[in-house]
Amino acid sequence: MTDSASSGQPKLTAHVKAAGCAAKISAGELGEILRELPSLKSPALLTGMDHFEDAAVYRISEDVAIIQTTDFFPPVVDDPYTFGRIAAVNALSDVYAMGGRPVLALNILCFPTCDYPLEIVRAILKGGADAIAESGAVLAGGHSIQAPEPIYGLSVTGLVHPSAILTNGGAKAGDALVLSKSIGTGVGLLGMKGEQLSATAQQSLLKNLTTLNDQILAAGLQYELHAATDITGFGLIGHLHEMAEASGLLASINAAGVPLLPAVRQLAAEGFVPAGAYANRQTYQPFVNYIDAVDDSLMDLLFDPQTAGGLLFSLPAKDATLLTRDLKALGVAAATIGAFRTGKSGQVEVSLYDKA
Amino acid sequence: MEERIDLRGLTCPEPVLRTKRLLDDQSILKVEALVDDQVCVNNLSRLSRSLKATVTALPKEGYFQVVIERGQSDAQLSRSSEKHGQPAAKPAESSLADSSQKTAEVIFLAKDTFGDGDAEFSKTLLSLFLQSVLETGHQPRAILMANTGVRLMAADSPALKVLQDFKANGCEVLACGLCVEFYGLKDVIAKDQITNMFAIVEYLFAAEKVISP
């Protein structure tokens, strides 16, 4: 991490109110904002704003559809290179969530060049560029402006065969839900900002935040995937709800089986809970049915807005254990966390068995 | 020792962090903190709970005053939180948390009678049983009906009223969908009260106690 206290410049996260995907406008507010916006249709637009899809998909020929997405946010960590990488990993993720591969990326940058030395912004862009290179996409420019608060992210174009698009709406009754990467980045980042994380806990958090979803998607594509999404600002339950509703099914999960980052349970219990988690809870609580009493700290994590989260797959139950095994072999946290069944559309049922 | 601290204008996690640092000093028994919003109140409430301290939040004009106290016995603890409990300042989700922590009892009715005596009499007994459960204040998490049990939800069932009362109290009143179809009650029972065997199994296995008269 960059020690900036001695150099006089503010820490990168110093004035950031809400970090990462916790900075997202809440689903409830977004719904209000978008309500009056005309929803334009085109036969070539394969997925749009309905069901809070991860990205727009536009068919340009029988064999090719483009995936277009953008994502950006203020610094989540003080180290500029790491921030750049996390922002890029997060933006690229939307393409993977739709089953595609990123081909082209443009930088989006807001930066107060008077407050920080230029090497800081250079490091942010380097972190992003390295992640883009790793994804196989090409960085082809971007746009930057002066702004009081640093913001970085990407606009990404991806490609996918129109028949291979993964949406959050294709899940079938009886499917199992496999989650990759651990939950708890919102709480973890607050803990990190408050210097409450041990070195190993911080390492796990940063690994979760900087891991591209490319290999995770590749592992999933070895099986018959019915639906997929990436877990970001709406939290695990929010994205589960969106997937369940788009698929017209009920999602049932075992909260005890959800992989959590180290230390986040304790941090949540001590009140290191981002505003976004409370907002998500308020928005999605009406769709949640608790079979067991889930305590506040675990519930906070189920609603915790995730930055650069993993992919959530819906696939035939018989393949769930195999996929979980493959993901773990990649060094990624993974678990079968539940299943879809017929029932009230969009409902999320939360149980608590001791072990998954 | 008492501490007062103004945490207004600070961004998350500073308010909870600074309060935690204060309370790390065991000699400090009471902290009065001023915070900007409900999120900070929620976070300080969690911190207090993790330290087994009581917390009171009073809404002021444009901010909240949060008082955290520790070092009381458990009895005092529950009394003081009751006394100071300000509905407006309770964590926004407290009522929701409560609703998920009801007693873990489930009533499972696989027939529309209480025992196997005279048919009409046995039906009356079952209504009486449900009525008594309600009146004695027991709050089962769910009432699940299967087989002829689903007839309790029919329009002419003497138990319908008491089942509705349970539902109004927040108890899940659910009928097995297959059974509803088999007994031709599909059009009389509300869709959101129809469930499947999968859910019934989950309710039964999650229950601390299953009551099946």
PDB file of N, CA and C in Angstrom, chain A residues 207-258:
ATOM      1  N   LYS A 207      -7.215 -10.497  -3.140  1.00  0.00           N
ATOM      2  CA  LYS A 207      -7.209 -11.550  -4.157  1.00  0.00           C
ATOM      3  C   LYS A 207      -8.618 -11.682  -4.753  1.00  0.00           C
ATOM      4  N   ASN A 208      -9.624 -11.661  -3.870  1.00  0.00           N
ATOM      5  CA  ASN A 208     -11.018 -11.750  -4.326  1.00  0.00           C
ATOM      6  C   ASN A 208     -11.347 -10.596  -5.280  1.00  0.00           C
ATOM      7  N   LEU A 209     -10.819  -9.408  -4.941  1.00  0.00           N
ATOM      8  CA  LEU A 209     -11.139  -8.202  -5.707  1.00  0.00           C
ATOM      9  C   LEU A 209     -10.382  -8.102  -7.029  1.00  0.00           C
ATOM     10  N   THR A 210      -9.250  -8.764  -7.127  1.00  0.00           N
ATOM     11  CA  THR A 210      -8.402  -8.563  -8.316  1.00  0.00           C
ATOM     12  C   THR A 210      -8.407  -9.775  -9.240  1.00  0.00           C
ATOM     13  N   THR A 211      -9.192 -10.784  -8.921  1.00  0.00           N
ATOM     14  CA  THR A 211      -9.253 -11.973  -9.769  1.00  0.00           C
ATOM     15  C   THR A 211     -10.258 -11.761 -10.893  1.00  0.00           C
ATOM     16  N   LEU A 212      -9.798 -11.901 -12.130  1.00  0.00           N
ATOM     17  CA  LEU A 212     -10.700 -11.797 -13.285  1.00  0.00           C
ATOM     18  C   LEU A 212     -11.682 -12.966 -13.284  1.00  0.00           C
ATOM     19  N   ASN A 213     -12.842 -12.739 -13.838  1.00  0.00           N
ATOM     20  CA  ASN A 213     -13.821 -13.819 -13.920  1.00  0.00           C
ATOM     21  C   ASN A 213     -13.661 -14.663 -15.188  1.00  0.00           C
ATOM     22  N   ASP A 214     -12.571 -14.454 -15.942  1.00  0.00           N
ATOM     23  CA  ASP A 214     -12.432 -15.184 -17.218  1.00  0.00           C
ATOM     24  C   ASP A 214     -12.349 -16.688 -17.035  1.00  0.00           C
ATOM     25  N   GLN A 215     -11.495 -17.123 -16.110  1.00  0.00           N
ATOM     26  CA  GLN A 215     -11.342 -18.568 -15.915  1.00  0.00           C
ATOM     27  C   GLN A 215     -12.558 -19.163 -15.216  1.00  0.00           C
ATOM     28  N   ILE A 216     -13.205 -18.352 -14.427  1.00  0.00           N
ATOM     29  CA  ILE A 216     -14.414 -18.810 -13.736  1.00  0.00           C
ATOM     30  C   ILE A 216     -15.504 -19.095 -14.772  1.00  0.00           C
ATOM     31  N   LEU A 217     -15.648 -18.174 -15.737  1.00  0.00           N
ATOM     32  CA  LEU A 217     -16.630 -18.405 -16.808  1.00  0.00           C
ATOM     33  C   LEU A 217     -16.239 -19.638 -17.625  1.00  0.00           C
ATOM     34  N   ALA A 218     -14.938 -19.736 -17.970  1.00  0.00           N
ATOM     35  CA  ALA A 218     -14.485 -20.877 -18.777  1.00  0.00           C
ATOM     36  C   ALA A 218     -14.817 -22.189 -18.069  1.00  0.00           C
ATOM     37  N   ALA A 219     -14.635 -22.215 -16.750  1.00  0.00           N
ATOM     38  CA  ALA A 219     -14.955 -23.430 -15.987  1.00  0.00           C
ATOM     39  C   ALA A 219     -16.457 -23.714 -16.079  1.00  0.00           C
ATOM     40  N   GLY A 220     -17.269 -22.679 -15.950  1.00  0.00           N
ATOM     41  CA  GLY A 220     -18.716 -22.843 -16.012  1.00  0.00           C
ATOM     42  C   GLY A 220     -19.169 -23.345 -17.374  1.00  0.00           C
ATOM     43  N   LEU A 221     -18.517 -22.852 -18.433  1.00  0.00           N
ATOM     44  CA  LEU A 221     -18.947 -23.203 -19.789  1.00  0.00           C
ATOM     45  C   LEU A 221     -18.674 -24.669 -20.148  1.00  0.00           C
ATOM     46  N   GLN A 222     -17.945 -25.367 -19.301  1.00  0.00           N
ATOM     47  CA  GLN A 222     -17.761 -26.803 -19.513  1.00  0.00           C
ATOM     48  C   GLN A 222     -19.065 -27.560 -19.234  1.00  0.00           C
ATOM     49  N   TYR A 223     -20.016 -26.877 -18.623  1.00  0.00           N
ATOM     50  CA  TYR A 223     -21.280 -27.525 -18.258  1.00  0.00           C
ATOM     51  C   TYR A 223     -22.431 -26.806 -18.947  1.00  0.00           C
ATOM     52  N   GLU A 224     -23.620 -27.370 -18.766  1.00  0.00           N
ATOM     53  CA  GLU A 224     -24.799 -26.805 -19.422  1.00  0.00           C
ATOM     54  C   GLU A 224     -25.352 -25.680 -18.541  1.00  0.00           C
ATOM     55  N   LEU A 225     -24.844 -24.468 -18.728  1.00  0.00           N
ATOM     56  CA  LEU A 225     -25.280 -23.359 -17.882  1.00  0.00           C
ATOM     57  C   LEU A 225     -26.645 -22.849 -18.358  1.00  0.00           C
ATOM     58  N   HIS A 226     -27.562 -22.670 -17.426  1.00  0.00           N
ATOM     59  CA  HIS A 226     -28.881 -22.137 -17.798  1.00  0.00           C
ATOM     60  C   HIS A 226     -28.969 -20.635 -17.596  1.00  0.00           C
ATOM     61  N   ALA A 227     -28.257 -20.133 -16.601  1.00  0.00           N
ATOM     62  CA  ALA A 227     -28.284 -18.695 -16.317  1.00  0.00           C
ATOM     63  C   ALA A 227     -27.017 -18.324 -15.563  1.00  0.00           C
ATOM     64  N   ALA A 228     -26.655 -17.054 -15.659  1.00  0.00           N
ATOM     65  CA  ALA A 228     -25.490 -16.576 -14.916  1.00  0.00           C
ATOM     66  C   ALA A 228     -25.640 -15.089 -14.656  1.00  0.00           C
ATOM     67  N   THR A 229     -24.978 -14.629 -13.621  1.00  0.00           N
ATOM     68  CA  THR A 229     -24.886 -13.190 -13.356  1.00  0.00           C
ATOM     69  C   THR A 229     -23.627 -12.979 -12.540  1.00  0.00           C
ATOM     70  N   ASP A 230     -23.178 -11.735 -12.460  1.00  0.00           N
ATOM     71  CA  ASP A 230     -22.080 -11.495 -11.522  1.00  0.00           C
ATOM     72  C   ASP A 230     -22.653 -10.785 -10.302  1.00  0.00           C
ATOM     73  N   ILE A 231     -22.034 -11.063  -9.157  1.00  0.00           N
ATOM     74  CA  ILE A 231     -22.544 -10.515  -7.903  1.00  0.00           C
ATOM     75  C   ILE A 231     -21.858  -9.178  -7.680  1.00  0.00           C
ATOM     76  N   THR A 232     -22.633  -8.106  -7.757  1.00  0.00           N
ATOM     77  CA  THR A 232     -22.043  -6.778  -7.566  1.00  0.00           C
ATOM     78  C   THR A 232     -22.875  -5.951  -6.587  1.00  0.00           C
ATOM     79  N   GLY A 233     -23.275  -4.769  -7.017  1.00  0.00           N
ATOM     80  CA  GLY A 233     -23.830  -3.801  -6.075  1.00  0.00           C
ATOM     81  C   GLY A 233     -25.098  -4.187  -5.332  1.00  0.00           C
ATOM     82  N   PHE A 234     -25.919  -5.057  -5.902  1.00  0.00           N
ATOM     83  CA  PHE A 234     -27.177  -5.389  -5.223  1.00  0.00           C
ATOM     84  C   PHE A 234     -26.997  -6.475  -4.164  1.00  0.00           C
ATOM     85  N   GLY A 235     -25.765  -6.972  -4.028  1.00  0.00           N
ATOM     86  CA  GLY A 235     -25.503  -7.985  -3.022  1.00  0.00           C
ATOM     87  C   GLY A 235     -25.996  -9.353  -3.474  1.00  0.00           C
ATOM     88  N   LEU A 236     -25.607 -10.384  -2.738  1.00  0.00           N
ATOM     89  CA  LEU A 236     -25.969 -11.752  -3.148  1.00  0.00           C
ATOM     90  C   LEU A 236     -27.486 -11.904  -3.264  1.00  0.00           C
ATOM     91  N   ILE A 237     -28.206 -11.442  -2.261  1.00  0.00           N
ATOM     92  CA  ILE A 237     -29.663 -11.641  -2.283  1.00  0.00           C
ATOM     93  C   ILE A 237     -30.309 -10.827  -3.390  1.00  0.00           C
ATOM     94  N   GLY A 238     -29.830  -9.602  -3.611  1.00  0.00           N
ATOM     95  CA  GLY A 238     -30.396  -8.779  -4.671  1.00  0.00           C
ATOM     96  C   GLY A 238     -30.241  -9.444  -6.033  1.00  0.00           C
ATOM     97  N   HIS A 239     -29.054  -9.955  -6.300  1.00  0.00           N
ATOM     98  CA  HIS A 239     -28.823 -10.592  -7.600  1.00  0.00           C
ATOM     99  C   HIS A 239     -29.570 -11.917  -7.706  1.00  0.00           C
ATOM    100  N   LEU A 240     -29.679 -12.625  -6.591  1.00  0.00           N
ATOM    101  CA  LEU A 240     -30.477 -13.860  -6.583  1.00  0.00           C
ATOM    102  C   LEU A 240     -31.933 -13.554  -6.913  1.00  0.00           C
ATOM    103  N   HIS A 241     -32.427 -12.484  -6.309  1.00  0.00           N
ATOM    104  CA  HIS A 241     -33.815 -12.087  -6.574  1.00  0.00           C
ATOM    105  C   HIS A 241     -34.002 -11.758  -8.051  1.00  0.00           C
ATOM    106  N   GLU A 242     -33.064 -10.964  -8.617  1.00  0.00           N
ATOM    107  CA  GLU A 242     -33.191 -10.586 -10.023  1.00  0.00           C
ATOM    108  C   GLU A 242     -33.186 -11.838 -10.914  1.00  0.00           C
ATOM    109  N   MET A 243     -32.319 -12.777 -10.577  1.00  0.00           N
ATOM    110  CA  MET A 243     -32.227 -14.003 -11.368  1.00  0.00           C
ATOM    111  C   MET A 243     -33.506 -14.829 -11.232  1.00  0.00           C
ATOM    112  N   ALA A 244     -33.990 -14.929  -9.998  1.00  0.00           N
ATOM    113  CA  ALA A 244     -35.206 -15.712  -9.750  1.00  0.00           C
ATOM    114  C   ALA A 244     -36.394 -15.086 -10.478  1.00  0.00           C
ATOM    115  N   GLU A 245     -36.487 -13.761 -10.398  1.00  0.00           N
ATOM    116  CA  GLU A 245     -37.626 -13.090 -11.019  1.00  0.00           C
ATOM    117  C   GLU A 245     -37.548 -13.198 -12.547  1.00  0.00           C
ATOM    118  N   ALA A 246     -36.348 -12.983 -13.089  1.00  0.00           N
ATOM    119  CA  ALA A 246     -36.192 -13.069 -14.544  1.00  0.00           C
ATOM    120  C   ALA A 246     -36.476 -14.488 -15.037  1.00  0.00           C
ATOM    121  N   SER A 247     -36.271 -15.480 -14.173  1.00  0.00           N
ATOM    122  CA  SER A 247     -36.498 -16.869 -14.563  1.00  0.00           C
ATOM    123  C   SER A 247     -37.879 -17.361 -14.146  1.00  0.00           C
ATOM    124  N   GLY A 248     -38.631 -16.541 -13.431  1.00  0.00           N
ATOM    125  CA  GLY A 248     -39.958 -16.942 -12.970  1.00  0.00           C
ATOM    126  C   GLY A 248     -39.930 -18.068 -11.946  1.00  0.00           C
ATOM    127  N   LEU A 249     -38.879 -18.074 -11.117  1.00  0.00           N
ATOM    128  CA  LEU A 249     -38.723 -19.165 -10.150  1.00  0.00           C
ATOM    129  C   LEU A 249     -38.457 -18.637  -8.746  1.00  0.00           C
ATOM    130  N   LEU A 250     -38.428 -19.570  -7.799  1.00  0.00           N
ATOM    131  CA  LEU A 250     -38.090 -19.248  -6.418  1.00  0.00           C
ATOM    132  C   LEU A 250     -36.685 -19.788  -6.137  1.00  0.00           C
ATOM    133  N   ALA A 251     -35.837 -18.956  -5.542  1.00  0.00           N
ATOM    134  CA  ALA A 251     -34.482 -19.390  -5.193  1.00  0.00           C
ATOM    135  C   ALA A 251     -34.444 -19.757  -3.722  1.00  0.00           C
ATOM    136  N   SER A 252     -33.831 -20.891  -3.432  1.00  0.00           N
ATOM    137  CA  SER A 252     -33.723 -21.330  -2.051  1.00  0.00           C
ATOM    138  C   SER A 252     -32.247 -21.491  -1.736  1.00  0.00           C
ATOM    139  N   ILE A 253     -31.745 -20.765  -0.726  1.00  0.00           N
ATOM    140  CA  ILE A 253     -30.318 -20.888  -0.438  1.00  0.00           C
ATOM    141  C   ILE A 253     -30.058 -21.265   1.009  1.00  0.00           C
ATOM    142  N   ASN A 254     -28.918 -21.909   1.211  1.00  0.00           N
ATOM    143  CA  ASN A 254     -28.452 -22.213   2.558  1.00  0.00           C
ATOM    144  C   ASN A 254     -27.390 -21.183   2.914  1.00  0.00           C
ATOM    145  N   ALA A 255     -27.746 -20.245   3.782  1.00  0.00           N
ATOM    146  CA  ALA A 255     -26.841 -19.135   4.106  1.00  0.00           C
ATOM    147  C   ALA A 255     -25.544 -19.632   4.729  1.00  0.00           C
ATOM    148  N   ALA A 256     -25.603 -20.776   5.418  1.00  0.00           N
ATOM    149  CA  ALA A 256     -24.396 -21.286   6.074  1.00  0.00           C
ATOM    150  C   ALA A 256     -23.392 -21.803   5.054  1.00  0.00           C
ATOM    151  N   GLY A 257     -23.836 -22.035   3.813  1.00  0.00           N
ATOM    152  CA  GLY A 257     -22.938 -22.573   2.805  1.00  0.00           C
ATOM    153  C   GLY A 257     -22.312 -21.509   1.921  1.00  0.00           C
ATOM    154  N   VAL A 258     -22.657 -20.248   2.158  1.00  0.00           N
ATOM    155  CA  VAL A 258     -22.129 -19.169   1.322  1.00  0.00           C
ATOM    156  C   VAL A 258     -20.678 -18.872   1.738  1.00  0.00           C
TER     157      VAL A 258
END
